[in-house]
Coordinates of C-alpha atoms and ligand atoms in Angstrom, one line a residue:
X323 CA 18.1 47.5 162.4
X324 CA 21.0 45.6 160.2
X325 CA 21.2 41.7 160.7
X326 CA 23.7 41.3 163.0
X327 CA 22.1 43.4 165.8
X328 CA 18.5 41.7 165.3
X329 CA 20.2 38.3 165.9
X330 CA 21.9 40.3 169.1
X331 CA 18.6 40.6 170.1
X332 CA 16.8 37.0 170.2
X333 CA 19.7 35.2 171.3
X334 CA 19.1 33.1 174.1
X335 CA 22.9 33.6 175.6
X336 CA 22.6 37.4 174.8
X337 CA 19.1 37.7 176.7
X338 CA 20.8 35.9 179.8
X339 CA 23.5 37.5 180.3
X340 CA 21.7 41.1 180.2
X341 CA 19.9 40.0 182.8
X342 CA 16.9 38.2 181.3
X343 CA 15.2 35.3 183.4
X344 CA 15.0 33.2 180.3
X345 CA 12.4 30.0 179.9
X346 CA 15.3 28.1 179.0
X347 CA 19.0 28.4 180.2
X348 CA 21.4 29.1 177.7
X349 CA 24.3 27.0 177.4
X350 CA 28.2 26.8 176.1
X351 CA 31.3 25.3 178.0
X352 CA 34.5 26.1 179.0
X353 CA 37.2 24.6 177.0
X354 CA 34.3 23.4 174.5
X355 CA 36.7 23.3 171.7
X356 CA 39.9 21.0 172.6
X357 CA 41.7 17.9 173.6
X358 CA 38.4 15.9 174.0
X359 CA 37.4 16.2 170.8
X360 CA 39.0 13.7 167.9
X361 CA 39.3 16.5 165.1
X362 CA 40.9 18.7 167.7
X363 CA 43.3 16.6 168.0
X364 CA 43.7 15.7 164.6
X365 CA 44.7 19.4 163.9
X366 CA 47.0 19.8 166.8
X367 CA 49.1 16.5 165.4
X368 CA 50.0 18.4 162.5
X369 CA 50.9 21.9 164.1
X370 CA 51.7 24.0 167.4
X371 CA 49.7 25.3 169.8
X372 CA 50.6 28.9 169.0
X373 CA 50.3 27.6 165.0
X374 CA 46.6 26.8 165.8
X375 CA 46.3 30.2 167.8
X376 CA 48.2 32.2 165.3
X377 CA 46.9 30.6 162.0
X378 CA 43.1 32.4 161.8
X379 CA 41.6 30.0 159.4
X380 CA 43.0 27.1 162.0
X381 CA 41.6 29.0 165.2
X382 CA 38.6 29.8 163.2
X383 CA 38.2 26.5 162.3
X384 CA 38.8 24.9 165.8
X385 CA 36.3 27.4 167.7
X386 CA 33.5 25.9 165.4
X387 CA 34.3 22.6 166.0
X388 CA 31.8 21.9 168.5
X389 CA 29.4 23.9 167.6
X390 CA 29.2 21.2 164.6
X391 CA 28.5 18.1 166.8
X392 CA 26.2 20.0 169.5
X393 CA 23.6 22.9 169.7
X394 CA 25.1 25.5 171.7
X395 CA 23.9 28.8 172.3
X396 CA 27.9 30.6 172.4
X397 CA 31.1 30.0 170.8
X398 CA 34.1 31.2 172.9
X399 CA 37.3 32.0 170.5
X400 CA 40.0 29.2 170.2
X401 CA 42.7 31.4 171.7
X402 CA 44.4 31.5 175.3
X403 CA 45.1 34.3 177.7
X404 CA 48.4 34.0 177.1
X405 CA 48.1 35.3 173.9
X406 CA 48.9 38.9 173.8
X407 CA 51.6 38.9 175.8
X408 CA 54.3 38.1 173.1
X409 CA 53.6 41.8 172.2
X410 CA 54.9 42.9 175.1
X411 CA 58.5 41.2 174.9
X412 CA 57.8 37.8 176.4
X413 CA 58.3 34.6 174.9
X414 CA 56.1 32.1 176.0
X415 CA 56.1 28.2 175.4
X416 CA 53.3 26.0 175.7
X417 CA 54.0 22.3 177.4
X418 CA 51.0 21.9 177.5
X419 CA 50.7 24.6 179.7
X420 CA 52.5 28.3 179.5
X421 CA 55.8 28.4 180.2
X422 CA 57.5 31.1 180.5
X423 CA 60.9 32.0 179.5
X424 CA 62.3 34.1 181.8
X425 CA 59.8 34.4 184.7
X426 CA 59.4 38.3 186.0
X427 CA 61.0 39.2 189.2
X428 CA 63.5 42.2 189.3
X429 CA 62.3 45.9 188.5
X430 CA 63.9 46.1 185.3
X431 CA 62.6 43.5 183.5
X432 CA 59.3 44.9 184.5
X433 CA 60.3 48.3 183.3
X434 CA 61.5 46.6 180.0
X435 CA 57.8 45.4 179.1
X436 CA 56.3 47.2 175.6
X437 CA 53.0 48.2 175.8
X438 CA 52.1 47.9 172.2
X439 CA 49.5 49.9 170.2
X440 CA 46.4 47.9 169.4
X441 CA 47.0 47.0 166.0
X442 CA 50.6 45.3 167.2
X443 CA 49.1 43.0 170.0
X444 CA 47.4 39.8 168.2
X445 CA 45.9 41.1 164.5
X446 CA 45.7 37.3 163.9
X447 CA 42.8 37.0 166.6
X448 CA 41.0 40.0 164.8
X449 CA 41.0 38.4 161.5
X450 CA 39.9 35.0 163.5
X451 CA 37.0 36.9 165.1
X452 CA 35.7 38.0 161.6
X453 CA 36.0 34.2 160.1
X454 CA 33.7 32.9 163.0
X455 CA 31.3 35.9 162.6
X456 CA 31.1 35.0 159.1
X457 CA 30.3 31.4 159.8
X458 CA 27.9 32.0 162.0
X459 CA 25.7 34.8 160.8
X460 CA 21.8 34.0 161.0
X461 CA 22.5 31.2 163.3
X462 CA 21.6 32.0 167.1
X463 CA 25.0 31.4 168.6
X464 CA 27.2 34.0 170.2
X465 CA 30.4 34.5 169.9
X466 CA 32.5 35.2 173.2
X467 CA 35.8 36.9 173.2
X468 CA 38.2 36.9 176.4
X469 CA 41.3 37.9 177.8
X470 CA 43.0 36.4 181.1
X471 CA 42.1 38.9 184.6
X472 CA 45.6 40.8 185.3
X473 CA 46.4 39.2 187.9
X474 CA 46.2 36.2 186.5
X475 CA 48.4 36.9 183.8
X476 CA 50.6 38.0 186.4
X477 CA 51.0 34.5 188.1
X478 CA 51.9 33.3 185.0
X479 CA 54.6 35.8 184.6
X480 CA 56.4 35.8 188.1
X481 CA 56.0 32.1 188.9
X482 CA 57.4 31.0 185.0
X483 CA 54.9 28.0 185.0
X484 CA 51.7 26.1 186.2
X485 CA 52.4 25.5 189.8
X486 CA 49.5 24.0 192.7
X487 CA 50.0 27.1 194.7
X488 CA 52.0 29.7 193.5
X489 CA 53.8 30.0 196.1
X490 CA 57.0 32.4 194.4
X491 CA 54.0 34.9 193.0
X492 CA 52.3 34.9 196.4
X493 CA 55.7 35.8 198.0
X494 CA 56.2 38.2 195.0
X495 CA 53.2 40.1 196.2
X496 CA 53.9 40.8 199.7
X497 CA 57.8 41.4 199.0
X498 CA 57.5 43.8 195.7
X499 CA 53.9 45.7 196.3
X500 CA 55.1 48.4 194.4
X501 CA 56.6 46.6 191.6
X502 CA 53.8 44.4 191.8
X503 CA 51.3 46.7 191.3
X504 CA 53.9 48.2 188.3
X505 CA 52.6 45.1 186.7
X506 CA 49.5 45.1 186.7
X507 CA 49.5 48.6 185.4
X508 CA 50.8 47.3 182.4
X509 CA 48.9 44.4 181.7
X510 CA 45.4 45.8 182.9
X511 CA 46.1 48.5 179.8
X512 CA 47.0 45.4 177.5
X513 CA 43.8 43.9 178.5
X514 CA 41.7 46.8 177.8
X515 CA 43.2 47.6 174.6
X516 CA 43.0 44.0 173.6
X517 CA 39.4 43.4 174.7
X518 CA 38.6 46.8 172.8
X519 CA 39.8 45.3 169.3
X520 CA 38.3 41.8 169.8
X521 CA 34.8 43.7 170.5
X522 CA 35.4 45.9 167.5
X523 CA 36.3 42.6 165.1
X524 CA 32.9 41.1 166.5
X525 CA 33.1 39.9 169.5
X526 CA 29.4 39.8 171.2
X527 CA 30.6 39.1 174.8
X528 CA 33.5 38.8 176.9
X529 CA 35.0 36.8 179.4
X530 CA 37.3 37.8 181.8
X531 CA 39.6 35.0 182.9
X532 CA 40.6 35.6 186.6
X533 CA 41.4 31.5 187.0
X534 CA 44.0 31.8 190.2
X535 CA 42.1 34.1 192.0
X536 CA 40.9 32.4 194.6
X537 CA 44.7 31.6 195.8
X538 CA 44.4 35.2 197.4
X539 CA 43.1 36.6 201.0
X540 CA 40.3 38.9 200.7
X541 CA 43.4 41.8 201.8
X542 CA 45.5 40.6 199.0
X543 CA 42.5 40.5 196.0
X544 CA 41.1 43.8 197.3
X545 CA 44.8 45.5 196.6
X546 CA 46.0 43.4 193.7
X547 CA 42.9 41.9 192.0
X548 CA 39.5 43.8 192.7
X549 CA 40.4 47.3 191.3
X550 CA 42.5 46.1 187.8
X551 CA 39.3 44.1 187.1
X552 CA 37.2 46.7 188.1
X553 CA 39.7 49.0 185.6
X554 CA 39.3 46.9 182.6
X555 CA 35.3 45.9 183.0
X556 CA 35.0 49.8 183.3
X557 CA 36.7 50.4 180.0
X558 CA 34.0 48.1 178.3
X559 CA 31.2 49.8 179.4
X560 CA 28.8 51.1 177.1
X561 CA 29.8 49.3 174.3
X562 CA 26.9 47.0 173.8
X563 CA 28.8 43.9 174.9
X564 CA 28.0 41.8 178.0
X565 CA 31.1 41.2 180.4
X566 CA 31.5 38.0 182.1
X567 CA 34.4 37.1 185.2
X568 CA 35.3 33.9 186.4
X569 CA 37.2 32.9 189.0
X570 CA 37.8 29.2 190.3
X571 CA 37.6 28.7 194.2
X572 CA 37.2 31.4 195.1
X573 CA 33.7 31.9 197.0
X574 CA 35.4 33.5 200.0
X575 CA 35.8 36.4 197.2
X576 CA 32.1 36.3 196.5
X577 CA 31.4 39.6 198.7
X578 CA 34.2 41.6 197.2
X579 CA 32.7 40.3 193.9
X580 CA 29.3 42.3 194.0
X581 CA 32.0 45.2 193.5
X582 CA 32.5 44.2 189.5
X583 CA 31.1 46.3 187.0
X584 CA 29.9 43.6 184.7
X585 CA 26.8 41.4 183.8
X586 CA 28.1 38.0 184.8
X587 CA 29.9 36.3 187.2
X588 CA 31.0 32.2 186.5
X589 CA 31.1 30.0 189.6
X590 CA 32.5 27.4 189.8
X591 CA 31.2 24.3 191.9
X592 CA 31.6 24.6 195.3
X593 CA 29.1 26.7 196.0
X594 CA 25.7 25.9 195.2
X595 CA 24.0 28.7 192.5
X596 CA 21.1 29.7 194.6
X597 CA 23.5 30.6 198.1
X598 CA 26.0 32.3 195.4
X599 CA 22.4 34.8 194.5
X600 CA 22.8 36.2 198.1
X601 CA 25.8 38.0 197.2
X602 CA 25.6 38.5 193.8
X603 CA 23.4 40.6 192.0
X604 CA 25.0 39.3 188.7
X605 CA 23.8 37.1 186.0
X606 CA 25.0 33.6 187.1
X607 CA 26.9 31.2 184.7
X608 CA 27.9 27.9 185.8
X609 CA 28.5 25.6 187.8
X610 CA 28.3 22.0 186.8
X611 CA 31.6 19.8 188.0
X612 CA 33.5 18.8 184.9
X613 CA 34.3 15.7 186.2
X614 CA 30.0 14.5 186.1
X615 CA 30.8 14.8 182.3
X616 CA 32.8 11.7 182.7
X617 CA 29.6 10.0 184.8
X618 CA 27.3 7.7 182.9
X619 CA 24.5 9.7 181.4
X620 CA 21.9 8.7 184.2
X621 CA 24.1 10.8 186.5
X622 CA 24.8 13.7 184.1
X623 CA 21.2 14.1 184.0
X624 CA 20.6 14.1 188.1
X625 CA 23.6 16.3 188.4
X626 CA 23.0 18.8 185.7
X627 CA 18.8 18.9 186.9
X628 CA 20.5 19.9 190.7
X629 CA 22.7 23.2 189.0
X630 CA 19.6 24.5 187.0
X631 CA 17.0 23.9 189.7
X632 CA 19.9 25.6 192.0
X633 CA 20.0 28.7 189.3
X634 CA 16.3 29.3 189.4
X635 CA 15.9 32.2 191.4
X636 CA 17.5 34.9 188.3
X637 CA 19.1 34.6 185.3
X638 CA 21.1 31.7 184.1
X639 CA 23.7 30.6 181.6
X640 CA 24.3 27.3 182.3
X641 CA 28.1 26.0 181.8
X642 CA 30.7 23.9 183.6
X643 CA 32.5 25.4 187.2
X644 CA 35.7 25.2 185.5
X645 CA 36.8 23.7 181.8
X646 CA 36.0 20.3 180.1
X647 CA 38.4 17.2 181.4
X648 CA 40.4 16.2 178.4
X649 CA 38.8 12.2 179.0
X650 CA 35.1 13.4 178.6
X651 CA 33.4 11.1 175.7
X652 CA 32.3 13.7 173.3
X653 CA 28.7 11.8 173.1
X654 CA 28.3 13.0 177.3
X655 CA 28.5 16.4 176.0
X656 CA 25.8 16.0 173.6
X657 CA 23.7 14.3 176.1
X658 CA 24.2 17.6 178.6
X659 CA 22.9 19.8 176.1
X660 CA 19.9 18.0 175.9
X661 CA 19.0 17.7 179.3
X662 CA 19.6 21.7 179.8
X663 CA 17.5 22.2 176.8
X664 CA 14.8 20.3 177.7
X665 CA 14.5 22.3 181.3
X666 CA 11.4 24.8 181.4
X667 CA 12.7 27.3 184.0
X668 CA 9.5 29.0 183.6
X669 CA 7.7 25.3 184.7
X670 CA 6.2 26.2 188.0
X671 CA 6.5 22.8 189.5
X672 CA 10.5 22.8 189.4
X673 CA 10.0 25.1 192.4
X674 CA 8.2 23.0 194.3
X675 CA 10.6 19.9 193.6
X676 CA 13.6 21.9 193.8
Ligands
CP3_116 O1 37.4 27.6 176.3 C1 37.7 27.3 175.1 O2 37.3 26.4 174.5 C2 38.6 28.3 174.4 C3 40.0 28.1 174.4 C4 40.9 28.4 175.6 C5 42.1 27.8 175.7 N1 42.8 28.4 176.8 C6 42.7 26.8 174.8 C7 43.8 25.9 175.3 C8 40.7 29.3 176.7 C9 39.5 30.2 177.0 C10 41.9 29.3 177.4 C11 42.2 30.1 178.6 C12 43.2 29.7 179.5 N2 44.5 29.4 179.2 C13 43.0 29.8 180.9 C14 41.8 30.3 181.6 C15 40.8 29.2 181.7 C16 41.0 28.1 182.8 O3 41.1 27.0 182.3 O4 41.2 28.5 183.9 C17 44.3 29.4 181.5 C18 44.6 29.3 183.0 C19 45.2 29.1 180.4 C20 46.6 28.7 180.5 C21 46.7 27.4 179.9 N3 46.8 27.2 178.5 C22 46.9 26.1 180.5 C23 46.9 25.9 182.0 C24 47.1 25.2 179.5 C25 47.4 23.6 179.6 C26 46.6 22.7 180.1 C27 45.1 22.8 179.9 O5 44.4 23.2 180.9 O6 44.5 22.6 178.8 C28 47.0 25.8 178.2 C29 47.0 25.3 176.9 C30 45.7 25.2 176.2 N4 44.9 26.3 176.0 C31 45.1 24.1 175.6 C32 43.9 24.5 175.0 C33 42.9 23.7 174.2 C34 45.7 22.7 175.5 C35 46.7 22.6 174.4 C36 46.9 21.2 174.0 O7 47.8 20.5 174.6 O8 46.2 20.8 173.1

């Protein structure tokens, strides 16, 4: 057995999310690295978003970031899904959010999307990926690639920009089907080919990012969402890496979930963990509210104590139900971890209290 693959084995994230009912939950959070953290910002006053995503050693740099100031078990990749879309023909500002230069609507510009080999879609997040393994080797922490779900990459496209509701790529849907579904073709490949490399570079896990989701009917996820995920978690099978969704909202979806061919499932935190089990056969991650992160610590304590007493009944990587709030004081954080730390799942009194 080489190194890397004996760490595989006693990681405490790894062991969750194959299935394991660990004594302690395992825990990393969404958005870890960013705008709440000082030397995040320090970085970002002296270059661009896509500098920092682009730049290995910068997105190398940023992912570890927190793993410096707390002990979590994961690392995600400093990245963001709209990342390997430039390699399709796309430009794409960020402001803060994606913006998107000419937003998808008529058949030809669909047409006119590359689907570039491998090697051409983000070789900079390859080289990144090696950096953090590098880093990290002998330490117990897992590194977590991801990609954005196709149809949420598709929202993006259509609508142009972050919207509530989404209301043009809703339309989009029911007016274009076909070309729709053209689409997500396209991008479902992308994603597979993507989440093949970041895997091969070193990725240990991945998360698929399915964030707008839950905008959808159960009619409209079934045709445009359900079977693209299903096409790229099937893609990834059988090569040794765990496959995590998330979507936000969306616990109407929850029975049309159990369909996914993947380890975990990410809730977010409207729906307490143990009701979530009765649908779900996954490994659960979640579901903490970001915004108890901006609580006194007393609270953070009760709160966080409620999700993992909730998460009890199988296996559990602990997280937020959506990504950290840019005015969370870093020092919350590091009281979080402890708390989940200090939780013995395996304590047969939580039970009773729960
Ligand atoms: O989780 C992490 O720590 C890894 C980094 C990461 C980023 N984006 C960095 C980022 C990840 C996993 C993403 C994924 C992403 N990007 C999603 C899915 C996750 C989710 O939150 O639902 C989505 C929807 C996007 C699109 C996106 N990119 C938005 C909406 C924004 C702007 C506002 C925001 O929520 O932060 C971005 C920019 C972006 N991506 C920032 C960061 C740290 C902020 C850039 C800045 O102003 O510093």
């Amino acid at each position: 057995m080489n190194t890397s693959s004996t760490r595989t084995a006693t990681s405490l994230f790894l062991r969750a999310a194959w299935g394991e009912n660990t004594p302690q939950a395992p825990l990393w959070l969404m958005r870890q690295a960013g705008r709440y953290l000082p030397e995040y910002l320090a970085i970002k006053a002296r270059s661009s978003f896509w500098e920092m995503v682009r730049t290995p050693d910068l997105a190398a740099e940023i992912t570890l970031q927190p793993l410096r100031r707390f002990p979590l078990d994961a690392a995600i990749l400093f990245s963001d899904i709209m990342t390997p879309l430039p390699a399709m023909g796309v430009q794409i500002e960020f402001n803060p959010g994606p913006v998107v230069a000419e937003p998808l609507r008529r058949a030809a510009q669909i047409e006119a999307l590359r689907l570039p080999e491998t090697r051409e879609i983000a070789p900079y997040v390859a080289e990144a990926i090696r950096l953090v393994r590098r880093e990290l080797a002998g330490k117990p922490v897992a590194l977590i690639g991801f990609a954005g779900a196709p149809l949420t990459l598709a929202t993006y496209l259509v609508q142009g920009s972050g919207s509530k509701d989404y209301e043009d790529f809703r339309a989009f849907l029911r007016q274009e089907p076909a070309l729709a579904h053209r689409l997500l073709h396209k991008l479902t490949e992308l994603t597979i080919r993507y989440l093949r490399m970041q895997i091969e570079a070193g990725a240990e896990a991945i998360q698929l990012f399915d964030s707008w989701a839950g905008l959808h009917d159960q009619e409209v996820y079934r045709s445009f969402g359900l079977p693209y995920n299903q096409a790229v978690f099937s893609a990834l099978a059988g090569l040794g890496v765990p496959r995590i969704y998330l979507a936000v909202g969306a616990s109407h979806l929850y029975p049309l979930l159990a369909e996914l061919p993947c380890e975990v499932v990410s809730v977010d935190w409207r729906t307490p963990l143990d009701q979530v089990r009765q649908f779900l056969p996954h490994t659960l991650q979640g579901n903490l509210d970001p915004a108890v992160l901006l609580a006194p610590p007393a609270v953070i304590t009760q709160e966080a104590q409620k999700v993992l007493k909730s998460g009890l009944g199988g296996a559990h990587i602990f997280n937020l139900g959506h990504g950290v709030i840019r005015t969370t004081p870093p020092e919350h954080v590091a009281h979080l971890v402890e708390v989940v730390h200090q939780f013995n799942r395996h304590n047969k009194h939580n039970k009773e209290s729960a």
